[in-house]
PDB file of C-alpha atoms in Angstrom:
ATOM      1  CA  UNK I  23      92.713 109.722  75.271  1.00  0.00           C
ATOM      2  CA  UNK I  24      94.025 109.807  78.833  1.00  0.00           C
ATOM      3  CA  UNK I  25      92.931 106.678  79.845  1.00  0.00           C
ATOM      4  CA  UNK I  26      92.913 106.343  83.558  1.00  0.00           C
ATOM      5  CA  UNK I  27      92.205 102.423  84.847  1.00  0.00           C
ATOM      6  CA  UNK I  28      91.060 102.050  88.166  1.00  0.00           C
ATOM      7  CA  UNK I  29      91.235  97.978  89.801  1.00  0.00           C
ATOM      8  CA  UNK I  30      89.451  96.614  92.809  1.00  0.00           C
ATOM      9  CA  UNK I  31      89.906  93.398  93.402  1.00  0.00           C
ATOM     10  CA  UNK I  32      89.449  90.668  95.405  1.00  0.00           C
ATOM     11  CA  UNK I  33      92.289  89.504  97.574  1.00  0.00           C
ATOM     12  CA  UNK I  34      94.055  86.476  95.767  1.00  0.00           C
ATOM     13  CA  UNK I  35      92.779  87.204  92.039  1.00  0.00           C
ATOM     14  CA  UNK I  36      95.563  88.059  90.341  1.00  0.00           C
ATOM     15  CA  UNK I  37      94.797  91.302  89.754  1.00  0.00           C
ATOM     16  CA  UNK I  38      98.443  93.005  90.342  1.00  0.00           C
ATOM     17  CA  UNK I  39      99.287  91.026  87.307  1.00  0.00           C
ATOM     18  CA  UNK I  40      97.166  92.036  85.139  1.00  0.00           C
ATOM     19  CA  UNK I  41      97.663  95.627  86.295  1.00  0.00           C
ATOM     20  CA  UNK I  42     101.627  94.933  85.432  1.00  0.00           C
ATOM     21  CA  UNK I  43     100.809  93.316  82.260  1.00  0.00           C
ATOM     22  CA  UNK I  44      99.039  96.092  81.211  1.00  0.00           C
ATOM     23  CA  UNK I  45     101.400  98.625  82.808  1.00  0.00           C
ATOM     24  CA  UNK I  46     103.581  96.974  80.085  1.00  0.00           C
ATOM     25  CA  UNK I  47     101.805  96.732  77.122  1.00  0.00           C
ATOM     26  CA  UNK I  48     100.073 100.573  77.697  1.00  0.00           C
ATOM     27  CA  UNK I  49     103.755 101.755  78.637  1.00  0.00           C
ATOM     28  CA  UNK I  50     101.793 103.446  81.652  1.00  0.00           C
ATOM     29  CA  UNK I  51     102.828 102.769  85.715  1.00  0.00           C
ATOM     30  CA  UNK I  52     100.510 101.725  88.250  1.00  0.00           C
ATOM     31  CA  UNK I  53      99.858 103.049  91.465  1.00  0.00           C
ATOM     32  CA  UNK I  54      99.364 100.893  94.393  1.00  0.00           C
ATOM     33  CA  UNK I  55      98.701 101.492  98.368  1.00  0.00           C
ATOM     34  CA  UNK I  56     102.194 101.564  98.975  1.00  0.00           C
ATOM     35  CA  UNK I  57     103.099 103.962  96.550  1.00  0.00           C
ATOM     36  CA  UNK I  58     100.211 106.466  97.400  1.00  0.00           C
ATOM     37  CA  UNK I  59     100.960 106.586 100.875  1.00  0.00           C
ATOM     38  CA  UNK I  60     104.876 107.619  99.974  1.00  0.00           C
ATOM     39  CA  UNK I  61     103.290 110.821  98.349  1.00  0.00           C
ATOM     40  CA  UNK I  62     101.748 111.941 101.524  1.00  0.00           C
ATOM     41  CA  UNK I  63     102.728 113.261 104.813  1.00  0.00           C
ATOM     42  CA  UNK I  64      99.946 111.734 106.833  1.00  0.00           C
ATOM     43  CA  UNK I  65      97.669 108.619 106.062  1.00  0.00           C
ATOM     44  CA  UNK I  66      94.726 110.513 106.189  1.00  0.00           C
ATOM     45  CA  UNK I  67      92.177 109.762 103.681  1.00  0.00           C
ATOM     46  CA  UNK I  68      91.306 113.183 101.961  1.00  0.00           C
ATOM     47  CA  UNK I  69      95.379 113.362 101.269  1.00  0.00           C
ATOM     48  CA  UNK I  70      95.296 109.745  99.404  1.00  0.00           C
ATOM     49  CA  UNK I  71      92.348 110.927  97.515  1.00  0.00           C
ATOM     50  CA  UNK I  72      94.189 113.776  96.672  1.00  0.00           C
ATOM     51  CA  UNK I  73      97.268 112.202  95.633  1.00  0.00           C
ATOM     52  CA  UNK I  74      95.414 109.700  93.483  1.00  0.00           C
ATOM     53  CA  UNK I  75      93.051 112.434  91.866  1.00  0.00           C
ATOM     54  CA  UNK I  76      96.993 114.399  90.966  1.00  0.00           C
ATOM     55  CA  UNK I  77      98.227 111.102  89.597  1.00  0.00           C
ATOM     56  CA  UNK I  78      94.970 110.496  87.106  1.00  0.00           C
ATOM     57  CA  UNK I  79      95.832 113.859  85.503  1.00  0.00           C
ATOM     58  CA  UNK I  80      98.357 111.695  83.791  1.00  0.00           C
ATOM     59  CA  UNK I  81      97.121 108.090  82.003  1.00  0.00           C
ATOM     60  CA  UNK I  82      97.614 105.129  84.406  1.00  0.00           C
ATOM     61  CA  UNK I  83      96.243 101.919  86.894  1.00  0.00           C
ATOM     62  CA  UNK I  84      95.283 102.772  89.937  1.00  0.00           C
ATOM     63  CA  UNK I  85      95.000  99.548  92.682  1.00  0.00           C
ATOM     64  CA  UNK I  86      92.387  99.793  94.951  1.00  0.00           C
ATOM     65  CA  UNK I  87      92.099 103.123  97.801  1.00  0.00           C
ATOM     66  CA  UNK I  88      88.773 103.660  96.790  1.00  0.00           C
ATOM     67  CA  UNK I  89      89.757 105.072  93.166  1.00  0.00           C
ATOM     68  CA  UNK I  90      86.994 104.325  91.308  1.00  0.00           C
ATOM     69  CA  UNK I  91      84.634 106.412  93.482  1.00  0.00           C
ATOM     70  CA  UNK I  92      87.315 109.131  93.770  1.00  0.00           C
ATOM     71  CA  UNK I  93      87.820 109.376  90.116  1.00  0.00           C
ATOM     72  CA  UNK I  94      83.705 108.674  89.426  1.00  0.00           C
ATOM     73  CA  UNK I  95      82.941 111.870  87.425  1.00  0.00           C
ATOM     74  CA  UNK I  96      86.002 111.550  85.258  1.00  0.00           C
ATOM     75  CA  UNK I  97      85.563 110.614  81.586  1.00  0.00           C
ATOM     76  CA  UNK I  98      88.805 108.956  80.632  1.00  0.00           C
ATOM     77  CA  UNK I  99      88.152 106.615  83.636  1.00  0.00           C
ATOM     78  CA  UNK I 100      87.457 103.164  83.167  1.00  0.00           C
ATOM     79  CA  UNK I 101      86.468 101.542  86.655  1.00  0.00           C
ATOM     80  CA  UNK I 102      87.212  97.525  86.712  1.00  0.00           C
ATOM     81  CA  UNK I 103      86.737  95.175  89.392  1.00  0.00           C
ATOM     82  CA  UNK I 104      88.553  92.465  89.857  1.00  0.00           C
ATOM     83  CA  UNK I 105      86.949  88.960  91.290  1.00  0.00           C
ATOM     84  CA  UNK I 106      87.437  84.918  91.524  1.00  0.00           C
ATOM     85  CA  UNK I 107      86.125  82.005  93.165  1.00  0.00           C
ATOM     86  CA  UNK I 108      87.271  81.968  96.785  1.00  0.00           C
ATOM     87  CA  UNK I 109      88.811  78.345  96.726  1.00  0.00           C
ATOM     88  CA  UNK I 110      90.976  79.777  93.154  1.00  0.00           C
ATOM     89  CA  UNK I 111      91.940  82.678  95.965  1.00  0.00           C
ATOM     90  CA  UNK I 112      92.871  80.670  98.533  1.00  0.00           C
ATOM     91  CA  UNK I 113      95.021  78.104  95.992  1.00  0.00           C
ATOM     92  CA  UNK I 114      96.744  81.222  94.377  1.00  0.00           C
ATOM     93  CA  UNK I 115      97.677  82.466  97.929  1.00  0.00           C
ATOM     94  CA  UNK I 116      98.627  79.294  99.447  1.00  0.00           C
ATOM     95  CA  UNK I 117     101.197  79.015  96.575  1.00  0.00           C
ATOM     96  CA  UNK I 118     102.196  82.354  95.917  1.00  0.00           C
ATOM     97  CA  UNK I 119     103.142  83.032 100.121  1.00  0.00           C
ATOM     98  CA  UNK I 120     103.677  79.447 101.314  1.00  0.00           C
ATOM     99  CA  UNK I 121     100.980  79.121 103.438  1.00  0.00           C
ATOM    100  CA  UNK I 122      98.209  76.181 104.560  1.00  0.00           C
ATOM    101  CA  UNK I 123      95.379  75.819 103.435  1.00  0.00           C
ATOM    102  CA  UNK I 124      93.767  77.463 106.701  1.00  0.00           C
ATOM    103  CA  UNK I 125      96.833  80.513 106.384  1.00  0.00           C
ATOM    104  CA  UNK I 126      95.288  80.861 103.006  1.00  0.00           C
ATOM    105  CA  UNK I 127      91.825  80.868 103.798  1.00  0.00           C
ATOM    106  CA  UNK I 128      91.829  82.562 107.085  1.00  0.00           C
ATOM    107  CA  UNK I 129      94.158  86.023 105.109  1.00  0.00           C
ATOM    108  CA  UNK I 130      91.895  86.117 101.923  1.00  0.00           C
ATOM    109  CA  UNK I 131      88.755  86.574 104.543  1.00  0.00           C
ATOM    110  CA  UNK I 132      90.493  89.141 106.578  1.00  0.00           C
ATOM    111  CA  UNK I 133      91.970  91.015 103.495  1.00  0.00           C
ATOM    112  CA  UNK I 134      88.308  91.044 101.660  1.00  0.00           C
ATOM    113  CA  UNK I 135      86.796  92.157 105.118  1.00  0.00           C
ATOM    114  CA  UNK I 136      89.507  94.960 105.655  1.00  0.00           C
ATOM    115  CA  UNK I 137      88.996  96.027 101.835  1.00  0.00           C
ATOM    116  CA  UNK I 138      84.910  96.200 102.142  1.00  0.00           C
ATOM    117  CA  UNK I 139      84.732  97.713 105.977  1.00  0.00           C
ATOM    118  CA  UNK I 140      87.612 100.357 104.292  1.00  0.00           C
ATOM    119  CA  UNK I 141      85.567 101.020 101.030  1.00  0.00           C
ATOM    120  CA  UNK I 142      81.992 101.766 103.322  1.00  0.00           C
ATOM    121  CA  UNK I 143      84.108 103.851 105.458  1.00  0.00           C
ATOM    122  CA  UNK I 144      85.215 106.174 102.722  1.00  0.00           C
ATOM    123  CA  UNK I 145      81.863 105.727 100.578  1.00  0.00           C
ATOM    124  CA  UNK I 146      79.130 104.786 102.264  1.00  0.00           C
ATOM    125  CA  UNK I 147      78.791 101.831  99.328  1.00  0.00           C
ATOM    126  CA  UNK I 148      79.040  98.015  99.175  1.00  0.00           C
ATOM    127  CA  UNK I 149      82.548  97.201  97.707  1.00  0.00           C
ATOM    128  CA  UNK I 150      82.119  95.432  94.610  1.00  0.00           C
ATOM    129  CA  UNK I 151      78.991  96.197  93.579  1.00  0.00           C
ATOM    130  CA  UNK I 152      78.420  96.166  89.989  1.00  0.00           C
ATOM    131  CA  UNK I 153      76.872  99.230  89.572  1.00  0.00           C
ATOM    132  CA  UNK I 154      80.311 101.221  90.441  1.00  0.00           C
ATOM    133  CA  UNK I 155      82.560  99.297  87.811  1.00  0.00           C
ATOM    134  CA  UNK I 156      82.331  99.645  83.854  1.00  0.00           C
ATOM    135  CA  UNK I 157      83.451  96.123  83.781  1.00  0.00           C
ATOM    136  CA  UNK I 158      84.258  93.090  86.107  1.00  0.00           C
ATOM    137  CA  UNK I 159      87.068  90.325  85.316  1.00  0.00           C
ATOM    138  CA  UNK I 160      86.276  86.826  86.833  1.00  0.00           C
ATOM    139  CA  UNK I 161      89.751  85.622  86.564  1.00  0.00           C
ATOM    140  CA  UNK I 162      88.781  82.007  88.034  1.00  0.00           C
ATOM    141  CA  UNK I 163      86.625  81.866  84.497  1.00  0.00           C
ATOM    142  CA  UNK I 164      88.462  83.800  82.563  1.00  0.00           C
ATOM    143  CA  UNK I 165      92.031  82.744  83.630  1.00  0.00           C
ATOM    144  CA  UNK I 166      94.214  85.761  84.874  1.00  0.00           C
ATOM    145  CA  UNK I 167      96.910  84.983  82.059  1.00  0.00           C
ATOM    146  CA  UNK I 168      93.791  86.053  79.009  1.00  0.00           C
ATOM    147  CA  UNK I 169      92.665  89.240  81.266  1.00  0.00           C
ATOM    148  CA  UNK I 170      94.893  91.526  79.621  1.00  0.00           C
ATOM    149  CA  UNK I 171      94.508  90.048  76.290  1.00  0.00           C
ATOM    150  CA  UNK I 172      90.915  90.719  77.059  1.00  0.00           C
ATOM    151  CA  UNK I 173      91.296  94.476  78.400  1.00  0.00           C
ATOM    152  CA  UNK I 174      93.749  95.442  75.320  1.00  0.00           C
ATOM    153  CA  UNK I 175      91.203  94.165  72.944  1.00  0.00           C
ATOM    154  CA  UNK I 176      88.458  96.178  74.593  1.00  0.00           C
ATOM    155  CA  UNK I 177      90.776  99.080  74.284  1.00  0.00           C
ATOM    156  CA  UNK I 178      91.414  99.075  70.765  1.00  0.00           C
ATOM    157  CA  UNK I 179      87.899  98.410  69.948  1.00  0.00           C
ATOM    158  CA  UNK I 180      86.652 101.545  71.469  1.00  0.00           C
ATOM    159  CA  UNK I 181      89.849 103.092  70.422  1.00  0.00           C
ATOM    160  CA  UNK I 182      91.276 104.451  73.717  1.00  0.00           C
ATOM    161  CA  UNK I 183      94.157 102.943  72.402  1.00  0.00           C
TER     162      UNK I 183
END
């Protein structure tokens, strides 16, 4: 199967690792905002939609830009979202860029308000609302280092691997 994974997440999770881990094991790339936008001449939303429905013809992680809702009627699409307690957000980020506590706090609210006022925009949904994901990862319970062990085994059980 051409397993297509799409990740929202949370700003602060971890999820870009376990996209990378995964990435890895699968032997499959992963797509991210940055790398959309390189594939098309304007930043207009129809072109990134697009651009990530040409890249799902092909098995791989796509990081947020509203994939999962894009890629909805898709069968080889598994649609996972990507959440943790805010204080394990804010610790992650004040390590991983340096900042205070306040820096910390103060970008993982604007980041999660950016993310949910962009998803609306382009859907007219709630951004993380169960209903629109086959599975969420808590990575504050789970631990972000055991959410690929978790996905892969998921994987083979249903053999899409």
């Amino acid at each position: 199967m051409k397993l297509v994974i799409t990740m929202s997440r949370r700003f602060g999770t971890g999820a870009s690792v376990i996209a990378k881990e995964l990435s890895e094991r699968l032997d499959i790339p992963v797509y991210d905002k940055a790398y959309i936008e390189q594939q098309i001449d304007d930043h207009m939303y129809d072109s990134e939609a697009e651009a990530i429905r040409e890249l799902a013809g092909n098995p791989c992680i796509i990081l947020g830009r509203c994939a999962s809702d894009i890629l909805k009627d898709k069968l080889n699409v598994l649609n996972i979202f990507v959440c943790a307690d805010k204080e394990d957000r804010i610790q992650r980020i004040m390590g991983l860029e340096s900042l205070s506590y306040e820096e910390a706090k103060e970008k993982v609210e604007h980041t999660d308000k950016e993310r949910a006022a962009y998803y609306y925009e382009h859907t007219g949904k709630t951004w993380g609302d169960v209903n629109d994901y086959h599975m969420i990862l808590d990575t504050s319970e789970l631990g972000v280092e055991n959410c690929a062990d978790i996905l892969m085994q998921y994987f083979e059980k249903l053999e899409y691997i």
